[in-house]
PDB file of C-alpha atoms in Angstrom:
ATOM      1  CA  MET O   1     158.128 160.775 307.534  1.00 52.00           C
ATOM      2  CA  TYR O   2     159.943 158.404 309.783  1.00 62.00           C
ATOM      3  CA  ASN O   3     163.523 159.681 310.220  1.00 72.00           C
ATOM      4  CA  TRP O   4     163.746 161.751 307.040  1.00 78.00           C
ATOM      5  CA  ILE O   5     165.492 165.111 307.687  1.00 79.00           C
ATOM      6  CA  GLY O   6     165.067 166.735 304.286  1.00 81.00           C
ATOM      7  CA  TYR O   7     166.496 167.529 300.904  1.00 84.00           C
ATOM      8  CA  GLY O   8     170.140 168.192 300.213  1.00 85.00           C
ATOM      9  CA  ASN O   9     173.279 167.460 302.144  1.00 84.00           C
ATOM     10  CA  VAL O  10     173.114 167.091 305.928  1.00 81.00           C
ATOM     11  CA  ASN O  11     176.619 168.636 306.060  1.00 85.00           C
ATOM     12  CA  ALA O  12     175.568 171.739 304.097  1.00 84.00           C
ATOM     13  CA  PRO O  13     176.309 175.163 305.592  1.00 83.00           C
ATOM     14  CA  ILE O  14     172.594 176.160 305.447  1.00 83.00           C
ATOM     15  CA  TRP O  15     169.531 174.253 306.654  1.00 81.00           C
ATOM     16  CA  PHE O  16     165.906 175.354 306.298  1.00 81.00           C
ATOM     17  CA  LEU O  17     163.693 174.034 309.050  1.00 76.00           C
ATOM     18  CA  GLY O  18     159.928 173.772 309.013  1.00 71.00           C
ATOM     19  CA  VAL O  19     159.428 173.200 305.304  1.00 59.00           C
ATOM     20  CA  GLU O  20     156.887 170.411 304.943  1.00 66.00           C
ATOM     21  CA  GLU O  21     155.971 168.277 301.984  1.00 66.00           C
ATOM     22  CA  GLY O  22     152.188 168.326 301.981  1.00 66.00           C
ATOM     23  CA  GLY O  23     151.784 166.245 298.864  1.00 67.00           C
ATOM     24  CA  ALA O  24     149.341 168.519 297.030  1.00 68.00           C
ATOM     25  CA  GLU O  25     151.760 168.795 294.099  1.00 69.00           C
ATOM     26  CA  ILE O  26     151.660 165.071 293.517  1.00 75.00           C
ATOM     27  CA  TRP O  27     147.889 164.936 293.231  1.00 70.00           C
ATOM     28  CA  ARG O  28     147.681 168.196 291.245  1.00 73.00           C
ATOM     29  CA  HIS O  29     150.046 166.694 288.645  1.00 73.00           C
ATOM     30  CA  ARG O  30     148.245 163.312 288.928  1.00 79.00           C
ATOM     31  CA  THR O  31     151.406 161.236 288.893  1.00 80.00           C
ATOM     32  CA  LYS O  32     150.828 159.171 292.035  1.00 84.00           C
ATOM     33  CA  THR O  33     148.033 158.121 294.362  1.00 84.00           C
ATOM     34  CA  LEU O  34     148.168 158.745 298.106  1.00 82.00           C
ATOM     35  CA  GLU O  35     149.148 155.115 298.660  1.00 85.00           C
ATOM     36  CA  GLN O  36     151.918 155.285 296.058  1.00 87.00           C
ATOM     37  CA  SER O  37     153.212 158.519 297.560  1.00 84.00           C
ATOM     38  CA  LEU O  38     153.296 157.057 301.059  1.00 83.00           C
ATOM     39  CA  GLU O  39     155.120 153.984 299.747  1.00 87.00           C
ATOM     40  CA  ILE O  40     157.768 156.218 298.151  1.00 87.00           C
ATOM     41  CA  ARG O  41     158.109 158.328 301.312  1.00 85.00           C
ATOM     42  CA  SER O  42     158.413 155.239 303.499  1.00 87.00           C
ATOM     43  CA  LYS O  43     161.715 154.527 301.702  1.00 88.00           C
ATOM     44  CA  PHE O  44     163.171 158.040 302.089  1.00 88.00           C
ATOM     45  CA  HIS O  45     166.692 158.210 303.502  1.00 88.00           C
ATOM     46  CA  LEU O  46     167.930 160.794 306.042  1.00 88.00           C
ATOM     47  CA  GLN O  47     168.740 163.126 303.149  1.00 89.00           C
ATOM     48  CA  MET O  48     167.268 162.999 299.687  1.00 90.00           C
ATOM     49  CA  ASP O  49     168.188 164.741 296.466  1.00 91.00           C
ATOM     50  CA  PHE O  50     165.438 167.248 295.584  1.00 89.00           C
ATOM     51  CA  GLN O  51     165.631 166.737 291.819  1.00 91.00           C
ATOM     52  CA  HIS O  52     165.721 162.929 292.168  1.00 93.00           C
ATOM     53  CA  VAL O  53     162.629 162.856 294.376  1.00 90.00           C
ATOM     54  CA  TRP O  54     160.484 165.115 292.163  1.00 88.00           C
ATOM     55  CA  GLU O  55     161.650 164.160 288.694  1.00 90.00           C
ATOM     56  CA  ASN O  56     162.560 160.493 289.108  1.00 93.00           C
ATOM     57  CA  LEU O  57     160.343 159.215 291.929  1.00 92.00           C
ATOM     58  CA  TYR O  58     157.255 161.387 291.380  1.00 89.00           C
ATOM     59  CA  ASN O  59     157.695 161.960 287.616  1.00 88.00           C
ATOM     60  CA  ILE O  60     157.138 165.737 287.924  1.00 87.00           C
ATOM     61  CA  SER O  61     159.564 167.869 285.945  1.00 87.00           C
ATOM     62  CA  LEU O  62     160.871 170.807 287.959  1.00 85.00           C
ATOM     63  CA  SER O  63     160.580 172.982 284.854  1.00 82.00           C
ATOM     64  CA  SER O  64     156.788 172.418 284.879  1.00 81.00           C
ATOM     65  CA  TRP O  65     156.230 174.387 288.111  1.00 77.00           C
ATOM     66  CA  THR O  66     154.469 177.732 287.950  1.00 74.00           C
ATOM     67  CA  GLY O  67     153.158 180.144 290.525  1.00 70.00           C
ATOM     68  CA  PRO O  68     154.401 180.981 293.999  1.00 69.00           C
ATOM     69  CA  ASN O  69     155.974 178.430 296.277  1.00 78.00           C
ATOM     70  CA  VAL O  70     158.363 178.418 299.237  1.00 84.00           C
ATOM     71  CA  TRP O  71     161.176 177.130 297.019  1.00 87.00           C
ATOM     72  CA  ARG O  72     161.478 180.579 295.449  1.00 90.00           C
ATOM     73  CA  TYR O  73     162.022 182.207 298.855  1.00 91.00           C
ATOM     74  CA  ILE O  74     164.610 179.613 299.785  1.00 91.00           C
ATOM     75  CA  ALA O  75     166.447 180.134 296.490  1.00 94.00           C
ATOM     76  CA  ALA O  76     166.368 183.934 296.967  1.00 95.00           C
ATOM     77  CA  PHE O  77     167.926 183.552 300.421  1.00 94.00           C
ATOM     78  CA  ILE O  78     170.668 181.257 299.089  1.00 94.00           C
ATOM     79  CA  LEU O  79     171.430 183.557 296.154  1.00 96.00           C
ATOM     80  CA  GLU O  80     171.712 186.542 298.513  1.00 96.00           C
ATOM     81  CA  PHE O  81     173.862 184.503 300.923  1.00 94.00           C
ATOM     82  CA  GLU O  82     176.198 183.612 298.053  1.00 93.00           C
ATOM     83  CA  GLY O  83     176.404 187.251 296.918  1.00 96.00           C
ATOM     84  CA  ARG O  84     174.537 186.662 293.670  1.00 96.00           C
ATOM     85  CA  ASP O  85     171.860 188.874 292.164  1.00 97.00           C
ATOM     86  CA  VAL O  86     168.408 188.014 293.461  1.00 97.00           C
ATOM     87  CA  THR O  87     166.178 188.391 290.426  1.00 97.00           C
ATOM     88  CA  VAL O  88     163.162 186.450 289.215  1.00 94.00           C
ATOM     89  CA  GLU O  89     165.261 185.068 286.385  1.00 95.00           C
ATOM     90  CA  ASN O  90     168.087 183.919 288.686  1.00 96.00           C
ATOM     91  CA  ILE O  91     165.646 182.387 291.178  1.00 95.00           C
ATOM     92  CA  ASN O  92     163.824 180.451 288.452  1.00 92.00           C
ATOM     93  CA  HIS O  93     167.108 179.369 286.884  1.00 94.00           C
ATOM     94  CA  TYR O  94     168.474 178.173 290.253  1.00 94.00           C
ATOM     95  CA  ILE O  95     165.444 175.994 290.973  1.00 91.00           C
ATOM     96  CA  PHE O  96     163.904 174.939 287.689  1.00 89.00           C
ATOM     97  CA  TYR O  97     166.680 174.954 285.083  1.00 90.00           C
ATOM     98  CA  ALA O  98     170.061 174.578 286.824  1.00 92.00           C
ATOM     99  CA  LYS O  99     168.204 172.475 289.428  1.00 91.00           C
ATOM    100  CA  GLN O 100     170.554 173.426 292.267  1.00 91.00           C
ATOM    101  CA  LEU O 101     168.018 173.537 295.118  1.00 90.00           C
ATOM    102  CA  GLY O 102     168.298 170.695 297.624  1.00 88.00           C
ATOM    103  CA  ARG O 103     170.965 168.691 295.840  1.00 88.00           C
ATOM    104  CA  LYS O 104     172.963 166.089 297.761  1.00 81.00           C
ATOM    105  CA  MET O 105     176.265 167.132 296.193  1.00 70.00           C
TER     106      MET O 105
END
């Protein structure tokens, strides 16, 4: 994706490497075509805000996600790193309700 590094803040204390955006979510939710998705991605900056990309650019609400995904493992790691309780409820809240994962702030 050109020179896109990933979601969040490039100056953050934690980086996750090797997480790829395959695009299956976009077609599963039927919000964009492949061409539309590639057009959006061609305008990505070095760092992008996770919530902005999914909810504003792809029109997929984070609270609509179900089932396993790598985001839950990332959130669990961050919660543990921050000394917070790693529970299903806290993981889901972190990602889907508080929407803290991959924010630029």
